[in-house]
Short mmCIF file of C-alpha atoms and ligand atoms in Angstrom, two decimals:
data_model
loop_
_atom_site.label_atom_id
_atom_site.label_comp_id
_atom_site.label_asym_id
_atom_site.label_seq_id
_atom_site.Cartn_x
_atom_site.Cartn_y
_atom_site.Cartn_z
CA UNK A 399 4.90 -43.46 22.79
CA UNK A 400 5.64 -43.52 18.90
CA UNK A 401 9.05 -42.94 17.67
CA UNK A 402 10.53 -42.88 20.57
CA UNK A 403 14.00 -43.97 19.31
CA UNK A 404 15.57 -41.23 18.78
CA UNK A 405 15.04 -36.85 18.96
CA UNK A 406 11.98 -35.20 20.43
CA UNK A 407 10.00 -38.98 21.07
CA UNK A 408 13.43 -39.50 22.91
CA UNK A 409 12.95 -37.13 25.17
CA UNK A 410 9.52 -37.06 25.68
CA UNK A 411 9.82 -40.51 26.74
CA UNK A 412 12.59 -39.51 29.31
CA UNK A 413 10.69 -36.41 30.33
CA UNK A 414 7.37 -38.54 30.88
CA UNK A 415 9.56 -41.47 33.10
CA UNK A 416 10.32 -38.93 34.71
CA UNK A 417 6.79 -38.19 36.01
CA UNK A 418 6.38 -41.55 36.69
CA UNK A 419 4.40 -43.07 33.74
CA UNK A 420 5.26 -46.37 32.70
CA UNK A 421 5.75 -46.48 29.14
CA UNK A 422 6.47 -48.99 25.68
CA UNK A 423 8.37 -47.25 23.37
CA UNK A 424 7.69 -47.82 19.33
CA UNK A 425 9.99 -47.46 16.43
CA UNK A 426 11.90 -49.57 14.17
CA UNK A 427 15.33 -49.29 15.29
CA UNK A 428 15.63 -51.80 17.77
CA UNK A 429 18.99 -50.79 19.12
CA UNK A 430 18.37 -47.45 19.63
CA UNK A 431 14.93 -47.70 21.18
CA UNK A 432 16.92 -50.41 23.45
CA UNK A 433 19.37 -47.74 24.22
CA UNK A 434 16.48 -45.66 25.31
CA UNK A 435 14.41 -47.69 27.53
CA UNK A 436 18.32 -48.46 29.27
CA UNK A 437 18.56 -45.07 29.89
CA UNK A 438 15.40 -44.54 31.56
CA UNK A 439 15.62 -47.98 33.94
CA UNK A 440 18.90 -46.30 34.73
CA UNK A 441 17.24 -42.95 36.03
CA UNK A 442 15.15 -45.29 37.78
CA UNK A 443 11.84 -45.34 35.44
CA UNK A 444 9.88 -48.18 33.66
CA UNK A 445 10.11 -48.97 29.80
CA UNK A 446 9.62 -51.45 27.38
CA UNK A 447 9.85 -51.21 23.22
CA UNK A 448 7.84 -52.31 20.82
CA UNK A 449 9.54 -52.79 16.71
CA UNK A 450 6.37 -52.21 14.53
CA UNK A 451 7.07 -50.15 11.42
CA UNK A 452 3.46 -47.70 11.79
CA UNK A 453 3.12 -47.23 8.37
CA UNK A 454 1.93 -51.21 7.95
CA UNK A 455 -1.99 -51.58 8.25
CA UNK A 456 -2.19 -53.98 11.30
CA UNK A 457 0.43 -51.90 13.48
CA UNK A 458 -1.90 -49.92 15.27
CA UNK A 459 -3.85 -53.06 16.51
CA UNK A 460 -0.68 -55.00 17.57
CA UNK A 461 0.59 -52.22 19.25
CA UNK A 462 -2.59 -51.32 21.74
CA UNK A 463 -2.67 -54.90 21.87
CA UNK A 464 0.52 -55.64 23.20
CA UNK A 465 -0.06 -51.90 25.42
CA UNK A 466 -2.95 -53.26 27.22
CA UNK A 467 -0.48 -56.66 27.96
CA UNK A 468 2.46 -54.70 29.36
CA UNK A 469 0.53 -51.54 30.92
CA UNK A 470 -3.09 -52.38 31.30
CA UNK A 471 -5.78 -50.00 30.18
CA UNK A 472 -3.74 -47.31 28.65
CA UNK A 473 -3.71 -43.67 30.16
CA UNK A 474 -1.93 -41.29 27.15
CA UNK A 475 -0.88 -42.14 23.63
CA UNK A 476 1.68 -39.89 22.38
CA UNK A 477 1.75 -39.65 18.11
CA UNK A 478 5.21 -38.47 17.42
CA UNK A 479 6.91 -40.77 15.22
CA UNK A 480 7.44 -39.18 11.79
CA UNK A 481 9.18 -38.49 8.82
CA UNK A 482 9.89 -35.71 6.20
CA UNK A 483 11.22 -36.14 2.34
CA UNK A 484 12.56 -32.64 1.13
CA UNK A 485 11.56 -32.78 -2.59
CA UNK A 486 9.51 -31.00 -5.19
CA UNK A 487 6.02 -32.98 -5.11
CA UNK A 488 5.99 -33.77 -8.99
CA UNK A 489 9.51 -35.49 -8.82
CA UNK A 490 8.60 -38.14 -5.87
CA UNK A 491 7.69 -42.05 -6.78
CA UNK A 492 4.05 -41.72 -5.66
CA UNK A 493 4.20 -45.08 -3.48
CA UNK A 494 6.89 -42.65 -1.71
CA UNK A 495 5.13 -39.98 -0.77
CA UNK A 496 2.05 -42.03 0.13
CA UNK A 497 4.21 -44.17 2.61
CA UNK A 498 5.19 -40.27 4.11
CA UNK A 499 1.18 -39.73 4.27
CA UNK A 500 0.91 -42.91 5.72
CA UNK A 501 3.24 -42.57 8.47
CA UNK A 502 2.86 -38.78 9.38
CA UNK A 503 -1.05 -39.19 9.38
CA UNK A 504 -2.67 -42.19 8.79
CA UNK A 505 -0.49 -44.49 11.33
CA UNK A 506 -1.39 -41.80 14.00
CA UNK A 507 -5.43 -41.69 13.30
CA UNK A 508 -5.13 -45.47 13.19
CA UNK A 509 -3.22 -45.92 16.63
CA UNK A 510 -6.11 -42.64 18.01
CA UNK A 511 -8.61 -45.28 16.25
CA UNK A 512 -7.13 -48.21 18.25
CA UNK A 513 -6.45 -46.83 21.62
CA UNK A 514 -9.77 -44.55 22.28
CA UNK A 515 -12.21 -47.25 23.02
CA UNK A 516 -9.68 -48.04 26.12
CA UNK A 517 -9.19 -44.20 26.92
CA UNK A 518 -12.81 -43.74 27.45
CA UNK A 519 -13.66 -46.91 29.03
CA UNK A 520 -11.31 -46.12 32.15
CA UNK A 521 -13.00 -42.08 31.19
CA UNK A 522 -9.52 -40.45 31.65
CA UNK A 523 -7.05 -39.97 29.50
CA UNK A 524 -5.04 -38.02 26.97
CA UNK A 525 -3.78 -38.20 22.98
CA UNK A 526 -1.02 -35.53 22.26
CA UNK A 527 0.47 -35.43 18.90
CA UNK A 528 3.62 -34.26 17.80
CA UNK A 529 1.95 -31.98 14.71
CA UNK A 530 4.51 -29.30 13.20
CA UNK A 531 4.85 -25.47 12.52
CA UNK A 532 4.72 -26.20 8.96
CA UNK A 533 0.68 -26.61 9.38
CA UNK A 534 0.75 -22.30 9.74
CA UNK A 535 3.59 -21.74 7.47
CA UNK A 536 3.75 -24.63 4.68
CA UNK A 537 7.01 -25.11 3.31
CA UNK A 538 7.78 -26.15 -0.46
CA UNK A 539 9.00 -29.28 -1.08
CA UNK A 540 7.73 -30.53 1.73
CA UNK A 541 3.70 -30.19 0.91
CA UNK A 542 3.28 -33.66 1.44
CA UNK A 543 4.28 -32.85 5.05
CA UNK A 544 3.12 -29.89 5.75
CA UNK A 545 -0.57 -30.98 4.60
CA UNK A 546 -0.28 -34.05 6.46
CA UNK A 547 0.83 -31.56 9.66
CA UNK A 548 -2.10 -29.38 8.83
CA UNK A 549 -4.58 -32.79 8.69
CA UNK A 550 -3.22 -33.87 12.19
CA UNK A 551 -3.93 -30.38 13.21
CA UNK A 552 -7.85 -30.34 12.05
CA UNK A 553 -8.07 -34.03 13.45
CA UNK A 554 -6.70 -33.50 17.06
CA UNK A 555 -8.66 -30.23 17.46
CA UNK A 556 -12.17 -31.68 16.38
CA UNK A 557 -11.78 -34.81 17.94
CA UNK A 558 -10.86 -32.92 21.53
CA UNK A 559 -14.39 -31.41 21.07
CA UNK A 560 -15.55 -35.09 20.43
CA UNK A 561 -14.22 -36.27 23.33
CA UNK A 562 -13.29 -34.32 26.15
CA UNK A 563 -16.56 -34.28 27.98
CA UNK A 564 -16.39 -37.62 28.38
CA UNK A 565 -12.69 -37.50 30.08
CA UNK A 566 -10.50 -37.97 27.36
CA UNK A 567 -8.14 -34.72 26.23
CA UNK A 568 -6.49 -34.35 22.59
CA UNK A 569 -3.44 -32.13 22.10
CA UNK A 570 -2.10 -30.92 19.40
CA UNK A 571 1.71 -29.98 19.84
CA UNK A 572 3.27 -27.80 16.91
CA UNK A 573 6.63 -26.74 17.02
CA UNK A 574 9.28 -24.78 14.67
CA UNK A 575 12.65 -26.27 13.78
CA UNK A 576 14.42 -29.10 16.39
CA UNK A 577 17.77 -30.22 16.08
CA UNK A 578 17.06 -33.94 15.49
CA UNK A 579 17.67 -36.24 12.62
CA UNK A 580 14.60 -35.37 10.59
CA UNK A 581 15.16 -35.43 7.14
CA UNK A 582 18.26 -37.45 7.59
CA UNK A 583 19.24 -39.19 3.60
CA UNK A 584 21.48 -42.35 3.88
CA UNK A 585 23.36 -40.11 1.95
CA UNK A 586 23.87 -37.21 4.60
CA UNK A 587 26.75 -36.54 6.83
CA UNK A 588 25.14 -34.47 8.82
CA UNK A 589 20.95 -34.36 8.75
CA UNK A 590 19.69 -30.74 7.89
CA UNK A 591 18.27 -29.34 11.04
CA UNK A 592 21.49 -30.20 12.81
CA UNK A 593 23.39 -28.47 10.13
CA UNK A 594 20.88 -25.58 10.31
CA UNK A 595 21.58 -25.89 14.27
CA UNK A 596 25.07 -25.65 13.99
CA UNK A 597 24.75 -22.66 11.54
CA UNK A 598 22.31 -20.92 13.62
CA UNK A 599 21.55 -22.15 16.82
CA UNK A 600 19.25 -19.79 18.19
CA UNK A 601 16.96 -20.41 15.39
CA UNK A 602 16.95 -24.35 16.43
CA UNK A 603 14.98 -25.38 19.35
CA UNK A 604 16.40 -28.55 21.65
CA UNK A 605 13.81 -31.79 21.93
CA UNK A 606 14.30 -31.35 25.34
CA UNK A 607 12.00 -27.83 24.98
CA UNK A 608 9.46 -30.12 23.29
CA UNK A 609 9.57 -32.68 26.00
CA UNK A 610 8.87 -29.94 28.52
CA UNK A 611 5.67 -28.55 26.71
CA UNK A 612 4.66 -32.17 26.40
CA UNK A 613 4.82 -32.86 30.56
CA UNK A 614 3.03 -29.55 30.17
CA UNK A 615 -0.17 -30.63 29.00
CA UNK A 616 -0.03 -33.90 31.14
CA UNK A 617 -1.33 -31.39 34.35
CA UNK A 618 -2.76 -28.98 31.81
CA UNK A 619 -4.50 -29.99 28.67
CA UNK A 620 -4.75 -27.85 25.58
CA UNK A 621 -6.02 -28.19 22.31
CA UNK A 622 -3.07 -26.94 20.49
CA UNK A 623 0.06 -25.77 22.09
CA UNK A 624 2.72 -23.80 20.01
CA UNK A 625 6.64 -24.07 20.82
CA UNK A 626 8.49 -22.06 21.88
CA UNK A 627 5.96 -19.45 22.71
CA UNK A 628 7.66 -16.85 20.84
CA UNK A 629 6.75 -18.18 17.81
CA UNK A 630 3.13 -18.76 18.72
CA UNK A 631 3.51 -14.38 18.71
CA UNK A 632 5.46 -13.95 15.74
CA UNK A 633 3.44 -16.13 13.47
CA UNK A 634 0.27 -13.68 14.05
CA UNK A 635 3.03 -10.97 12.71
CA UNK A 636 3.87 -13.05 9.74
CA UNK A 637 0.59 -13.42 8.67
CA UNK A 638 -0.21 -9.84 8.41
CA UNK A 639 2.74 -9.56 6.13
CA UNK A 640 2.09 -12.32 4.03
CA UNK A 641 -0.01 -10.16 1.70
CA UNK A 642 3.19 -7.83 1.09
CA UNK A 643 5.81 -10.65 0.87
CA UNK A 644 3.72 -13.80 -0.04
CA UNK A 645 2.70 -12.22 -3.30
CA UNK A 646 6.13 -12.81 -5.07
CA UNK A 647 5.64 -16.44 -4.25
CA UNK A 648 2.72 -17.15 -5.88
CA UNK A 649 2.63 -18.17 -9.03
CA UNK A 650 0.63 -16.37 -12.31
CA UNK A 651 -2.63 -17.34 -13.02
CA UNK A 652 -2.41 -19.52 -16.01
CA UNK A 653 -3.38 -17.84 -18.97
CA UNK A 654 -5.59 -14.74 -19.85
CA UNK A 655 -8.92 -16.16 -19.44
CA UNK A 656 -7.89 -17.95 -15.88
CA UNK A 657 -8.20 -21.52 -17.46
CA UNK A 658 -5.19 -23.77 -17.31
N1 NAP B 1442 12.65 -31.78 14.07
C1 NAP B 1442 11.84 -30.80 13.79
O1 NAP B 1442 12.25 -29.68 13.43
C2 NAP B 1442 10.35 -30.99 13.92
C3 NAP B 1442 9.53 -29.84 13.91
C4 NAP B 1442 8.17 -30.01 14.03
C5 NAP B 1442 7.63 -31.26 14.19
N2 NAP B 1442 8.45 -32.37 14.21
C6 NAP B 1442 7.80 -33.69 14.36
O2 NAP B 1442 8.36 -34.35 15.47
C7 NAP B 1442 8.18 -35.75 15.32
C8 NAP B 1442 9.49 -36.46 15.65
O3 NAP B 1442 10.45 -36.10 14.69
P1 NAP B 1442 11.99 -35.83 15.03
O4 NAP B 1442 12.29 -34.46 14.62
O5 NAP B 1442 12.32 -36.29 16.39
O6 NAP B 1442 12.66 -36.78 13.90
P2 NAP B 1442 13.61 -38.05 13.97
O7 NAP B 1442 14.78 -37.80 14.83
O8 NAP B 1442 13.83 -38.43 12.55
O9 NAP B 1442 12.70 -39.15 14.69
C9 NAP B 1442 11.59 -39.71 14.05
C10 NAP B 1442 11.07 -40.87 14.88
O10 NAP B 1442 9.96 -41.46 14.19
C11 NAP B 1442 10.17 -42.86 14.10
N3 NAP B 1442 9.57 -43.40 12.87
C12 NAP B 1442 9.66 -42.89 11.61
N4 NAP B 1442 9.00 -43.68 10.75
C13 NAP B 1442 8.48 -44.70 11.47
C14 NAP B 1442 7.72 -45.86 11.14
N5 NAP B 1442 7.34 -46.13 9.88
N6 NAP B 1442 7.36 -46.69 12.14
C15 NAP B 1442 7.74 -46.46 13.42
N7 NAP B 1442 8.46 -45.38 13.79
C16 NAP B 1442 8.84 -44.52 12.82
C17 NAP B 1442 11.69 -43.03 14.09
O11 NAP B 1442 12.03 -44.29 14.63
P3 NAP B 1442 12.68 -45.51 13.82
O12 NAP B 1442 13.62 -44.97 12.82
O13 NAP B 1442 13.27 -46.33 14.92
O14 NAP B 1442 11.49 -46.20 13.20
C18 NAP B 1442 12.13 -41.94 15.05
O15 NAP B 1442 12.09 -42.42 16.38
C19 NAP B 1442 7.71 -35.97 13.88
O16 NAP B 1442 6.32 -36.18 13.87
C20 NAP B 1442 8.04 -34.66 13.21
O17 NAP B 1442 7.19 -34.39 12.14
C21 NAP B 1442 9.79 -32.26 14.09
#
């Protein structure tokens, strides 16, 4: 379970020790992933942690390794850790935003990459990953993200094809805005979806509603799953606008002959 430190891999992990799966939490933050794993021995469940920043090359390796020493052969790999940098693309460093492709979708085909050999030699198991709403509805300033999003999208979908007749299930799990720390700048008071929570709350989902659709596909596997499923609805709606309303985002074509 990636990035399980803190928000929606917080309580995922919670919600899955709570069905009884043994788990090692991965992030960076020792303390907090500490904190974690306390709070699930203390509701009577079963976790270790793991520090291994994902977006280094030999993570993935070290941490099935160190999975198949603590757990034995491995039954679900969960891909949530992440991380999103609101800015327009032509002002980011580019070893920034290719440490943000690294961890939002590299890290995760390179832990699917180190853990499937062991899902299909036991022939049961399951890879969910925490993908986002953004991969319908990309957001500016965060196209680095939301193409990453849509990439784990394609990935998990194909690879379910790939794989699931020989026992092993891929999920895709999108959701819309959760009030976490996403986004969070050292410089923040407050990190911008729990502002946005606070100024609209109904708009912001809890991790715990995550968590739920995630223990959700444990007894019922899906290629993608959409949350909540009100959005899954209103998307379709949205994209029979877009035509009328997405027009005045799009930029001109540039110049006369269509040649930039
Ligand atoms: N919040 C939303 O509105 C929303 C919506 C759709 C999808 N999502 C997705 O949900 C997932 C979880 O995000 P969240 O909202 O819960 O954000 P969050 O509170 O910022 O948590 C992100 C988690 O990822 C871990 N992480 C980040 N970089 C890492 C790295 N290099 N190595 C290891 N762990 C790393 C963090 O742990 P450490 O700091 O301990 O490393 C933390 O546990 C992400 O994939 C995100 O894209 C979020």
């Amino acid at each position: 379970m990636t990035g399980a430190s803190r928000g929606i891999g917080a309580a995922v992990a919670r919600a899955l020790a709570r069905e009884g799966l043994e788990l090692l939490l991965v992030g960076r933050d020792e303390v907090r992933l500490s904190e974690v794993s306390a709070e699930i021995a203390a509701a009577g469940g079963k976790a270790s942690t793991l520090v291994q920043d994902l977006s280094a090359a030999e993570a993935a390796e070290t941490v099935a390794r160190v999975a198949v020493e603590r757990l034995g052969v491995p039954y679900l790999l969960v891909n949530n850790a992440g991380i999103a940098t609101a800015q327009r693309f032509d002002r980011r460093p580019r070893g920034e935003w290719e440490r943000e492709l690294t961890t939002d979708l590299l890290a995760p085909l390179r832990l699917t990459y180190a853990f499937l050999p062991l899902l299909l030699q036991r022939r049961r198991g399951q890879v969910i990953f925490i993908g986002s709403a953004s991969a319908d509805r990309p957001l500016p300033r965060l196209a680095v993200y939301s193409g990453a999003k849509a990439a784990v999208r394609g990935f998990g979908r194909a690879l379910d094809l790939e794989v699931a007749r020989r026992g092993v299930r891929v999920s895709v799990v999108e959701p819309v805005y959760v009030r976490t720390e996403l986004g969070r700048r050292p410089s923040d008071s407050e990190a911008p979806l729990e502002r946005l929570a606070r100024e609209h709350p109904r708009a912001v989902l809890e991790p715990a509603v995550v968590a739920r659709a995630v223990v959700r596909l444990l007894y019922h596997p899906r290629p993608l799953v959409r949350v909540p499923l009100a959005w899954a609805a209103s998307r379709l709606l949205l994209e029979a606008l877009d035509p009328l309303f997405g027009a005045r985002r799009q930029l001109p074509p540039p110049g006369g002959d269509g040649r930039g």
